[in-house]
């Protein structure tokens, strides 16, 4: 048996529901005599009060001790009210649609707002009317006769909304494809049409979402409807994850892809063929240019270094490939204007970010143009000495004589003194030899002449130079300067030095070393004796 508190609460709920119903009836009677804004205000008030009424009805339905007879009467009134309002909304939608079709394009955007709002309201009304029928079934009322036409109307409205949404999506896609390349005046009109379509798509999506939820409760198949909703909004809900909806979505995508392939495969195959053909022609031309340049750059009158020859051939071949690639990409429909513009902007940004690298690049170009050295040359530059292995536009590879590989930035080499020891084909070997003051000068000169004459690597022209150069503190110095091929420079210098030492030793000529005579003047005999005694002890210890 219900408690007094529950009974009192049920009485208050019934009183609240009766009061709201009475107020709504009075407002509806007033609305019959009103027009314009005042009618809209009263209708909005009725709509808000109806929301309060439905909340009270929902609360009453949740109670176990509700008054079934009272609630049945109230909910039946709700069904009649919703039947009337659904018919009113349908007529209002037709009126608004006719008004928009007769309006100018500039006025359509403003008039479209109440039309879209009314479409969403219509979907909400269907959802709430279904709730009314569900409440009546809970109260034991047979509503099958009313549900059948309601279900038919709901199904028709849902499919109409889906078709309208699909039309709006297709129309928007067509307009967007026409937008590129149009004059400003025509593009403005299309943009205005696109704004209409965006509002329609948003409205139809919201309405279809409400209608689909209601249709699911009535047992209507909503797979295609949910697929269309997903295409329009891209929202992934739990309903989309059902196998039927997923299957429909995949089948639709597969059909679209098949249709696209059937309609575009001839042009795709032709574009791919043209791309391959253009790149093949570019490769043939590059090979032909490579052979021509390979012979041209080696012409004696050009006097190009190996580095410059390789640079010219490599850059020419790469340039031909780049031009061929751009032509091939243009053939398949790629717009190269934004690509080239983007490369220009990127070049400026990269230029600021890679100032040091660009400095090395510029220095590399200067090295290739002025040719201070070539591959295989023995150079001394940037504090590094060795043989040049490779020169790129950024750095120079130098291999030292102890087989270390050094990568030196080109800017460091270009900004400092470059000594190329193998630039000339012939070099002079500068050697200095000293004899003692007691040795014969002519004999020494004869030895030098014989050694140089016996060495086949020493050139006859220019003739070697053998001259007495200096009278030093401990020696008489001769300069010996034979001319040799650059490749023989180090070997001749080392072999000649060895031979001079051996001949001097064999013929008794001394190669002096620095020495100095020290004279001591001591007046004290005792100190002299001490010095002699100390010297004698040191000599004995050394012995």
C-alpha positions as a printed NumPy array, in Angstrom:
array([[  0.   ,   0.   ,   0.   ],
       [  1.488,   3.37 ,  -1.033],
       [  2.596,   5.699,   1.714],
       [  1.023,   9.051,   2.458],
       [  4.104,  10.865,   1.098],
       [  3.918,   8.972,  -2.205],
       [  0.203,   9.661,  -2.503],
       [  0.719,  13.331,  -1.775],
       [  3.534,  13.496,  -4.387],
       [  1.287,  11.843,  -6.983],
       [ -1.447,  14.374,  -6.195],
       [  0.964,  17.277,  -6.679],
       [  2.16 ,  15.79 ,  -9.994],
       [ -1.405,  15.443, -11.269],
       [ -2.153,  19.014, -10.175],
       [  0.978,  20.299, -11.938],
       [  0.124,  18.407, -15.122],
       [ -3.491,  19.672, -15.075],
       [ -2.376,  23.253, -14.51 ],
       [  0.165,  23.139, -17.387],
       [ -2.443,  21.561, -19.681],
       [ -4.986,  24.266, -18.809],
       [ -2.445,  27.024, -19.405],
       [ -1.46 ,  25.554, -22.761],
       [ -5.132,  25.378, -23.788],
       [ -5.607,  29.043, -22.969],
       [ -2.475,  29.995, -24.922],
       [ -3.674,  27.952, -27.892],
       [ -7.023,  29.796, -27.848],
       [ -5.168,  33.136, -27.773],
       [ -2.941,  32.085, -30.651],
       [ -5.971,  31.754, -32.933],
       [ -6.472,  35.539, -32.853],
       [ -2.792,  36.603, -33.087],
       [ -0.478,  37.207, -36.013],
       [  3.145,  38.089, -36.715],
       [  5.642,  38.357, -33.888],
       [  3.027,  38.045, -31.127],
       [  1.888,  34.727, -32.581],
       [  5.5  ,  33.524, -32.711],
       [  6.016,  34.51 , -29.068],
       [  2.901,  32.642, -27.911],
       [  3.862,  29.567, -29.949],
       [  7.329,  29.575, -28.376],
       [  5.751,  29.789, -24.922],
       [  3.45 ,  26.861, -25.738],
       [  6.458,  24.857, -26.96 ],
       [  8.412,  25.548, -23.759],
       [  5.425,  24.67 , -21.552],
       [  4.987,  21.459, -23.487],
       [  8.559,  20.522, -22.612],
       [  7.711,  21.031, -18.923],
       [  4.566,  18.969, -19.353],
       [  6.447,  16.081, -20.978],
       [  9.007,  16.121, -18.175],
       [  6.224,  15.822, -15.617],
       [  4.623,  13.023, -17.613],
       [  7.951,  11.2  , -17.773],
       [  8.396,  11.505, -14.029],
       [  4.858,  10.241, -13.451],
       [  5.416,   7.27 , -15.776],
       [  8.509,   6.313, -13.8  ],
       [  6.453,   5.929, -10.591],
       [  5.058,   2.545,  -9.781],
       [  1.857,   3.987,  -8.234],
       [  0.913,   6.328, -11.081],
       [ -2.735,   7.033, -11.969],
       [ -3.035,   5.128, -15.251],
       [ -6.383,   6.608, -16.227],
       [ -5.232,  10.195, -15.705],
       [ -1.95 ,   9.642, -17.516],
       [ -3.697,   7.908, -20.41 ],
       [ -5.982,  10.909, -20.879],
       [ -3.061,  13.345, -20.779],
       [ -0.877,  11.345, -23.177],
       [ -3.771,  10.884, -25.614],
       [ -4.141,  14.657, -25.573],
       [ -0.412,  14.818, -26.357],
       [ -0.814,  12.506, -29.362],
       [ -3.642,  14.653, -30.731],
       [ -1.578,  17.799, -30.121],
       [  1.433,  16.286, -31.934],
       [ -0.72 ,  15.088, -34.844],
       [ -2.019,  18.625, -35.253],
       [  1.416,  20.224, -34.885],
       [  3.071,  17.762, -37.329],
       [  0.492,  18.692, -39.976],
       [  1.058,  22.359, -39.215],
       [  4.846,  21.942, -39.556],
       [  4.461,  20.133, -42.898],
       [  2.32 ,  22.978, -44.26 ],
       [  4.738,  25.55 , -42.866],
       [  7.676,  23.785, -44.498],
       [  5.918,  23.765, -47.863],
       [  5.103,  27.455, -47.488],
       [  8.645,  28.386, -46.54 ],
       [ 10.101,  26.284, -49.366],
       [  7.845,  27.99 , -51.922],
       [  8.782,  31.378, -50.532],
       [ 12.523,  30.62 , -50.798],
       [ 12.229,  29.343, -54.364],
       [ 10.56 ,  32.592, -55.404],
       [ 13.12 ,  34.785, -53.591],
       [ 16.362,  36.197, -54.957],
       [ 19.666,  34.511, -54.161],
       [ 20.574,  37.313, -51.766],
       [ 17.364,  36.834, -49.709],
       [ 17.469,  33.054, -49.699],
       [ 20.216,  32.886, -47.078],
       [ 18.1  ,  34.728, -44.488],
       [ 14.891,  32.855, -45.281],
       [ 16.717,  29.558, -45.128],
       [ 17.282,  29.89 , -41.358],
       [ 13.63 ,  29.361, -40.228],
       [ 13.231,  26.623, -42.851],
       [ 16.184,  24.671, -41.466],
       [ 14.987,  25.165, -37.902],
       [ 11.557,  23.856, -38.858],
       [ 13.072,  20.719, -40.44 ],
       [ 14.917,  19.877, -37.238],
       [ 11.734,  20.562, -35.199],
       [  9.801,  18.178, -37.444],
       [ 12.295,  15.36 , -36.727],
       [ 12.106,  16.074, -32.984],
       [  8.299,  16.01 , -33.102],
       [  8.332,  12.563, -34.702],
       [ 10.673,  11.355, -31.966],
       [  8.438,  12.72 , -29.203],
       [  5.262,  11.411, -30.856],
       [  6.797,   7.947, -30.867],
       [  7.499,   8.409, -27.135],
       [  3.809,   9.162, -26.646],
       [  2.838,   5.885, -28.344],
       [  5.408,   4.011, -26.26 ],
       [  3.907,   5.482, -23.049],
       [  0.402,   4.467, -24.125],
       [  1.59 ,   0.906, -24.774],
       [  3.106,   0.859, -21.286],
       [ -0.271,   1.973, -19.906],
       [ -1.974,  -0.923, -21.729],
       [ -3.479,   1.037, -24.612],
       [ -3.456,  -0.647, -28.05 ],
       [ -1.863,   1.796, -30.489],
       [ -1.196,  -0.545, -33.418],
       [ -3.661,   1.21 , -35.679],
       [ -1.978,   4.535, -35.044],
       [  1.586,   3.191, -35.261],
       [  1.14 ,   1.754, -38.765],
       [  0.522,   5.061, -40.588],
       [  2.975,   6.799, -38.268],
       [  5.661,   4.269, -39.163],
       [  4.978,   4.74 , -42.888],
       [  5.18 ,   8.542, -42.631],
       [  8.37 ,   8.331, -40.549],
       [ 10.002,   5.953, -43.042],
       [  9.047,   8.211, -45.961],
       [ 10.365,  11.308, -44.198],
       [ 13.636,   9.578, -43.26 ],
       [ 14.282,   8.444, -46.839],
       [ 13.299,  11.837, -48.207],
       [ 15.704,  13.501, -45.784],
       [ 18.433,  11.034, -46.781],
       [ 17.808,  11.719, -50.482],
       [ 17.876,  15.465, -49.865],
       [ 21.144,  15.105, -47.955],
       [ 22.661,  13.039, -50.773],
       [ 21.543,  15.613, -53.344],
       [ 23.065,  18.451, -51.332],
       [ 26.364,  16.564, -50.981],
       [ 26.501,  15.771, -54.71 ],
       [ 25.593,  19.319, -55.688],
       [ 28.259,  20.735, -53.364],
       [ 30.886,  18.443, -54.893],
       [ 29.929,  19.573, -58.398],
       [ 30.095,  23.245, -57.465],
       [ 33.465,  22.8  , -55.774],
       [ 34.853,  21.161, -58.908],
       [ 33.675,  24.158, -60.976],
       [ 35.12 ,  26.726, -58.603],
       [ 38.77 ,  26.544, -59.752],
       [ 39.746,  28.935, -62.492],
       [ 36.494,  30.937, -62.53 ],
       [ 36.401,  34.761, -62.646],
       [ 35.794,  36.591, -59.387],
       [ 32.138,  37.379, -60.178],
       [ 31.173,  33.807, -61.003],
       [ 33.213,  32.41 , -58.114],
       [ 31.321,  34.692, -55.713],
       [ 27.989,  33.29 , -56.898],
       [ 29.181,  29.712, -56.5  ],
       [ 30.491,  30.474, -53.015],
       [ 27.048,  31.814, -52.123],
       [ 25.463,  28.599, -53.401],
       [ 27.962,  26.592, -51.367],
       [ 26.964,  28.457, -48.209],
       [ 23.298,  27.493, -48.846],
       [ 24.286,  23.877, -49.336],
       [ 26.429,  23.798, -46.195],
       [ 23.452,  24.901, -44.123],
       [ 21.198,  22.353, -45.817],
       [ 23.695,  19.552, -45.213],
       [ 24.003,  20.471, -41.538],
       [ 20.22 ,  20.621, -41.137],
       [ 19.504,  17.384, -42.987],
       [ 22.198,  15.609, -40.967],
       [ 20.67 ,  16.669, -37.644],
       [ 17.135,  15.789, -38.771],
       [ 18.209,  12.431, -40.203],
       [ 20.037,  11.547, -36.983],
       [ 16.81 ,  12.014, -34.949],
       [ 14.685,  10.188, -37.502],
       [ 17.081,   7.224, -37.683],
       [ 17.068,   6.804, -33.9  ],
       [ 13.266,   6.778, -33.905],
       [ 13.13 ,   4.403, -36.882],
       [ 15.41 ,   1.947, -35.073],
       [ 12.914,   1.769, -32.194],
       [ 10.139,   0.985, -34.693],
       [ 12.129,  -1.843, -36.291],
       [ 12.775,  -0.034, -39.578],
       [ 15.949,  -1.007, -41.487],
       [ 18.254,   2.   , -41.147],
       [ 21.504,   0.606, -42.593],
       [ 21.45 ,   2.75 , -45.723],
       [ 20.274,   5.767, -43.764],
       [ 23.125,   5.488, -41.259],
       [ 25.613,   5.003, -44.077],
       [ 24.401,   8.201, -45.718],
       [ 24.636,   9.969, -42.379],
       [ 28.222,   8.785, -41.948],
       [ 29.148,  10.002, -45.447],
       [ 27.717,  13.418, -44.637],
       [ 29.132,  13.948, -41.151],
       [ 32.06 ,  11.514, -40.835],
       [ 31.031,  10.837, -37.242],
       [ 31.74 ,   7.293, -36.061],
       [ 29.087,   6.166, -33.581],
       [ 28.404,   2.787, -31.994],
       [ 25.668,   2.212, -34.561],
       [ 28.155,   2.548, -37.385],
       [ 30.217,  -0.271, -35.894],
       [ 27.467,  -2.78 , -36.565],
       [ 28.279,  -5.31 , -39.268],
       [ 25.38 ,  -4.288, -41.494],
       [ 26.36 ,  -0.62 , -41.536],
       [ 30.036,  -1.473, -42.02 ],
       [ 29.181,  -3.811, -44.879],
       [ 27.041,  -1.159, -46.535],
       [ 29.799,   1.406, -46.145],
       [ 32.455,  -0.886, -47.634],
       [ 30.185,  -1.909, -50.494],
       [ 29.462,   1.723, -51.24 ],
       [ 33.162,   2.597, -51.206],
       [ 33.937,  -0.382, -53.422],
       [ 31.248,   0.651, -55.898],
       [ 32.501,   4.215, -55.925],
       [ 36.067,   3.041, -56.482],
       [ 34.946,   0.684, -59.271],
       [ 32.966,   3.446, -60.978],
       [ 35.907,   5.799, -60.63 ],
       [ 38.306,   3.223, -62.097],
       [ 35.97 ,   2.443, -64.999],
       [ 35.554,   6.101, -65.849],
       [ 39.157,   7.154, -65.273],
       [ 41.218,   4.054, -66.109],
       [ 41.75 ,   5.016, -69.784],
       [ 43.114,   8.429, -68.841],
       [ 45.168,   6.935, -65.979],
       [ 46.733,   4.337, -68.281],
       [ 47.459,   6.991, -70.897],
       [ 48.988,   9.346, -68.325],
       [ 51.169,   6.582, -66.88 ],
       [ 52.266,   5.609, -70.407],
       [ 53.125,   9.231, -71.233],
       [ 55.006,   9.624, -67.936],
       [ 57.126,   6.527, -68.615],
       [ 57.645,   7.557, -72.241],
       [ 58.793,  11.073, -71.341],
       [ 61.195,   9.795, -68.679],
       [ 62.576,   7.209, -71.152],
       [ 63.12 ,   9.945, -73.75 ],
       [ 64.793,  12.109, -71.097],
       [ 67.114,   9.204, -70.231],
       [ 68.047,   8.68 , -73.897],
       [ 68.707,  12.399, -74.359],
       [ 70.763,  12.47 , -71.152],
       [ 72.91 ,   9.572, -72.344],
       [ 73.408,  11.235, -75.73 ],
       [ 74.365,  14.553, -74.112],
       [ 76.686,  12.678, -71.734],
       [ 78.604,  11.159, -74.648],
       [ 78.837,  14.465, -76.499],
       [ 79.963,  16.44 , -73.453],
       [ 82.401,  13.728, -72.446],
       [ 84.235,  14.318, -75.726],
       [ 83.714,  18.084, -75.841],
       [ 85.075,  18.928, -72.387],
       [ 88.271,  16.982, -73.083],
       [ 89.164,  19.154, -76.065],
       [ 92.769,  20.423, -75.63 ],
       [ 91.953,  24.033, -76.439],
       [ 89.425,  24.25 , -73.555],
       [ 91.988,  23.244, -70.928],
       [ 89.3  ,  22.216, -68.433],
       [ 90.305,  20.467, -65.23 ],
       [ 89.017,  16.99 , -64.45 ],
       [ 86.849,  18.476, -61.712],
       [ 85.262,  20.981, -64.107],
       [ 84.719,  18.265, -66.708],
       [ 82.927,  16.034, -64.224],
       [ 80.892,  18.957, -62.909],
       [ 79.702,  20.032, -66.366],
       [ 78.75 ,  16.497, -67.382],
       [ 77.017,  15.69 , -64.069],
       [ 75.013,  18.935, -63.89 ],
       [ 73.944,  18.695, -67.541],
       [ 72.627,  15.156, -67.106],
       [ 70.815,  16.049, -63.875],
       [ 69.297,  19.151, -65.482],
       [ 67.904,  17.076, -68.355],
       [ 66.359,  14.61 , -65.889],
       [ 64.787,  17.453, -63.858],
       [ 63.265,  19.048, -66.971],
       [ 61.988,  15.657, -68.115],
       [ 60.44 ,  15.   , -64.69 ],
       [ 58.651,  18.361, -64.68 ],
       [ 57.258,  17.746, -68.171],
       [ 56.139,  14.246, -67.161],
       [ 54.415,  15.519, -64.015],
       [ 52.651,  18.221, -66.028],
       [ 51.484,  15.558, -68.475],
       [ 49.702,  13.57 , -65.741],
       [ 47.832,  16.693, -64.645],
       [ 49.956,  18.043, -61.805],
       [ 49.83 ,  21.829, -61.566],
       [ 53.465,  22.914, -61.372],
       [ 52.742,  26.564, -60.577],
       [ 52.343,  26.105, -56.785],
       [ 55.248,  23.622, -56.802],
       [ 57.594,  26.122, -58.447],
       [ 56.333,  28.943, -56.23 ],
       [ 56.816,  26.756, -53.168],
       [ 60.346,  25.92 , -54.264],
       [ 61.086,  29.635, -54.616],
       [ 59.857,  30.406, -51.102],
       [ 61.636,  27.352, -49.727],
       [ 64.821,  28.468, -51.484],
       [ 64.743,  31.828, -49.689],
       [ 64.177,  30.196, -46.304],
       [ 66.858,  27.58 , -46.908],
       [ 69.234,  30.3  , -48.089],
       [ 69.   ,  32.091, -44.747],
       [ 69.26 ,  28.858, -42.786],
       [ 72.265,  27.524, -44.737],
       [ 74.445,  30.595, -45.155],
       [ 77.652,  28.731, -44.326],
       [ 76.762,  25.906, -46.689],
       [ 76.017,  28.394, -49.477],
       [ 79.372,  30.055, -48.786],
       [ 81.028,  26.679, -49.285],
       [ 78.963,  26.202, -52.443],
       [ 80.098,  29.548, -53.855],
       [ 83.701,  28.764, -52.947],
       [ 83.352,  25.382, -54.654],
       [ 82.165,  27.121, -57.824],
       [ 85.173,  29.462, -57.705],
       [ 87.517,  26.502, -57.265],
       [ 85.983,  24.801, -60.29 ],
       [ 86.178,  27.947, -62.403],
       [ 89.701,  29.141, -61.525],
       [ 91.167,  25.616, -61.136],
       [ 93.913,  26.229, -58.559],
       [ 94.265,  22.439, -58.292],
       [ 92.898,  19.235, -59.753],
       [ 92.384,  15.666, -58.625],
       [ 95.667,  14.011, -57.741],
       [ 97.489,  17.302, -57.066],
       [ 99.69 ,  17.689, -53.999],
       [ 98.529,  20.834, -52.239],
       [ 98.949,  22.695, -48.997],
       [ 95.784,  24.631, -48.091],
       [ 93.833,  25.537, -44.947],
       [ 96.694,  24.151, -42.849],
       [ 96.377,  20.713, -44.493],
       [ 98.854,  19.062, -46.839],
       [ 98.158,  16.045, -49.007],
       [ 96.747,  14.785, -52.294],
       [ 93.373,  15.956, -53.606],
       [ 90.981,  12.992, -53.895],
       [ 87.732,  14.742, -54.742],
       [ 86.189,  18.205, -54.95 ],
       [ 82.447,  18.723, -54.518],
       [ 80.504,  21.967, -54.42 ],
       [ 80.641,  21.935, -50.612],
       [ 83.963,  20.431, -49.548],
       [ 87.297,  19.097, -50.78 ],
       [ 88.587,  15.636, -49.87 ],
       [ 92.342,  15.554, -49.162],
       [ 94.262,  12.361, -48.467],
       [ 97.373,  12.968, -46.356],
       [100.651,  11.102, -46.879],
       [ 99.952,   8.948, -43.81 ],
       [ 96.647,   7.922, -45.493],
       [ 94.235,  10.055, -43.474],
       [ 91.172,  11.376, -45.304],
       [ 90.254,  14.982, -44.505],
       [ 87.081,  16.801, -45.6  ],
       [ 87.909,  20.502, -45.749],
       [ 85.123,  23.096, -46.331],
       [ 85.671,  24.909, -49.615],
       [ 85.303,  28.332, -47.979],
       [ 88.341,  27.673, -45.768],
       [ 90.445,  26.628, -48.778],
       [ 89.365,  29.531, -51.004],
       [ 89.899,  32.198, -48.339],
       [ 93.489,  31.125, -47.586],
       [ 96.744,  30.676, -49.511],
       [ 96.749,  27.575, -51.735],
       [100.118,  25.958, -52.468],
       [ 99.942,  23.528, -55.375],
       [103.176,  21.552, -55.359],
       [102.34 ,  19.539, -58.47 ],
       [100.792,  22.249, -60.617],
       [103.89 ,  22.487, -62.87 ],
       [105.302,  19.465, -64.644],
       [108.928,  20.376, -63.761],
       [110.317,  21.468, -60.395],
       [113.688,  22.482, -59.009],
       [115.136,  20.529, -56.087],
       [116.877,  22.903, -53.64 ],
       [119.587,  21.238, -51.559],
       [122.36 ,  22.699, -49.345],
       [125.541,  20.784, -48.422],
       [128.438,  21.959, -46.263],
       [132.129,  20.948, -46.138],
       [134.832,  21.894, -43.649],
       [137.223,  24.769, -44.261],
       [140.114,  22.319, -44.687],
       [138.477,  20.36 , -47.539],
       [138.944,  21.031, -51.255],
       [136.208,  23.114, -52.894],
       [136.911,  21.852, -56.457],
       [136.804,  18.27 , -55.237],
       [133.397,  18.836, -53.673],
       [132.079,  20.516, -56.826],
       [133.332,  17.573, -58.896],
       [131.502,  15.136, -56.636],
       [128.234,  17.094, -56.992],
       [128.573,  17.174, -60.784],
       [129.254,  13.459, -61.02 ],
       [126.293,  12.553, -58.797],
       [123.853,  14.702, -60.809],
       [125.23 ,  13.506, -64.135],
       [124.827,   9.872, -63.111],
       [121.16 ,  10.313, -62.149],
       [118.95 ,   9.898, -65.229],
       [116.051,  11.65 , -63.506],
       [117.916,  14.958, -63.438],
       [117.008,  17.034, -66.485],
       [119.74 ,  18.413, -68.752],
       [117.63 ,  21.479, -69.509],
       [117.413,  23.593, -67.49 ],
       [120.953,  22.78 , -66.39 ],
       [121.626,  22.009, -62.74 ],
       [123.117,  24.761, -60.555],
       [126.122,  24.029, -58.297],
       [127.475,  27.119, -56.52 ],
       [129.356,  27.976, -53.365],
       [126.828,  29.944, -51.385],
       [128.021,  30.878, -47.895],
       [130.981,  30.758, -45.529],
       [129.278,  29.856, -42.317],
       [130.788,  29.693, -38.84 ],
       [131.61 ,  25.985, -39.091],
       [131.209,  25.093, -42.786],
       [131.507,  26.129, -46.387],
       [127.995,  25.765, -47.879],
       [127.153,  24.803, -51.455],
       [123.736,  25.08 , -53.141],
       [122.876,  22.18 , -55.43 ],
       [119.748,  22.761, -57.549],
       [118.902,  20.196, -60.212],
       [115.658,  20.313, -62.257],
       [113.468,  17.194, -62.282],
       [110.003,  16.087, -63.228],
       [107.48 ,  16.84 , -60.486],
       [106.769,  13.147, -59.933],
       [110.501,  12.526, -59.198],
       [110.945,  15.467, -56.825],
       [111.033,  13.662, -53.468],
       [112.927,  10.619, -54.751],
       [115.707,  12.715, -56.33 ],
       [116.117,  14.86 , -53.225],
       [116.429,  11.85 , -50.904],
       [118.644,   9.76 , -53.231],
       [120.967,  12.665, -53.993],
       [121.414,  13.476, -50.302],
       [122.283,   9.85 , -49.563],
       [124.769,   9.672, -52.422],
       [126.544,  12.896, -51.346],
       [127.078,  11.572, -47.843],
       [128.481,   8.291, -49.104],
       [130.873,   9.975, -51.573],
       [132.058,  12.455, -48.943],
       [132.815,   9.606, -46.581],
       [134.636,   7.65 , -49.294],
       [136.828,  10.574, -50.362],
       [137.526,  11.939, -46.88 ],
       [135.482,  15.108, -47.062],
       [134.054,  16.115, -43.739],
       [130.562,  17.411, -43.21 ],
       [131.185,  19.75 , -40.265],
       [128.857,  20.261, -37.358],
       [128.72 ,  23.387, -35.181],
       [131.597,  23.648, -32.656],
       [133.16 ,  26.336, -30.475],
       [136.626,  26.769, -28.825],
       [136.559,  27.964, -25.198],
       [139.754,  29.655, -23.753],
       [140.116,  30.005, -19.952],
       [142.455,  32.651, -18.443],
       [143.122,  31.832, -14.733],
       [145.639,  33.88 , -12.721],
       [145.373,  31.936,  -9.391],
       [147.587,  28.75 ,  -9.458],
       [145.487,  27.08 ,  -6.714],
       [142.308,  27.556,  -8.699],
       [144.062,  26.196, -11.795],
       [145.102,  23.064,  -9.894],
       [141.523,  22.612,  -8.669],
       [140.18 ,  22.883, -12.222],
       [142.717,  20.348, -13.51 ],
       [141.946,  17.952, -10.637],
       [138.189,  18.216, -11.265],
       [138.656,  17.7  , -14.987],
       [140.816,  14.632, -14.334],
       [138.16 ,  13.098, -12.053],
       [135.429,  13.721, -14.621],
       [137.492,  12.095, -17.369],
       [138.171,   9.043, -15.173],
       [134.476,   8.754, -14.302],
       [133.532,   8.983, -18.007],
       [136.069,   6.297, -18.84 ]])
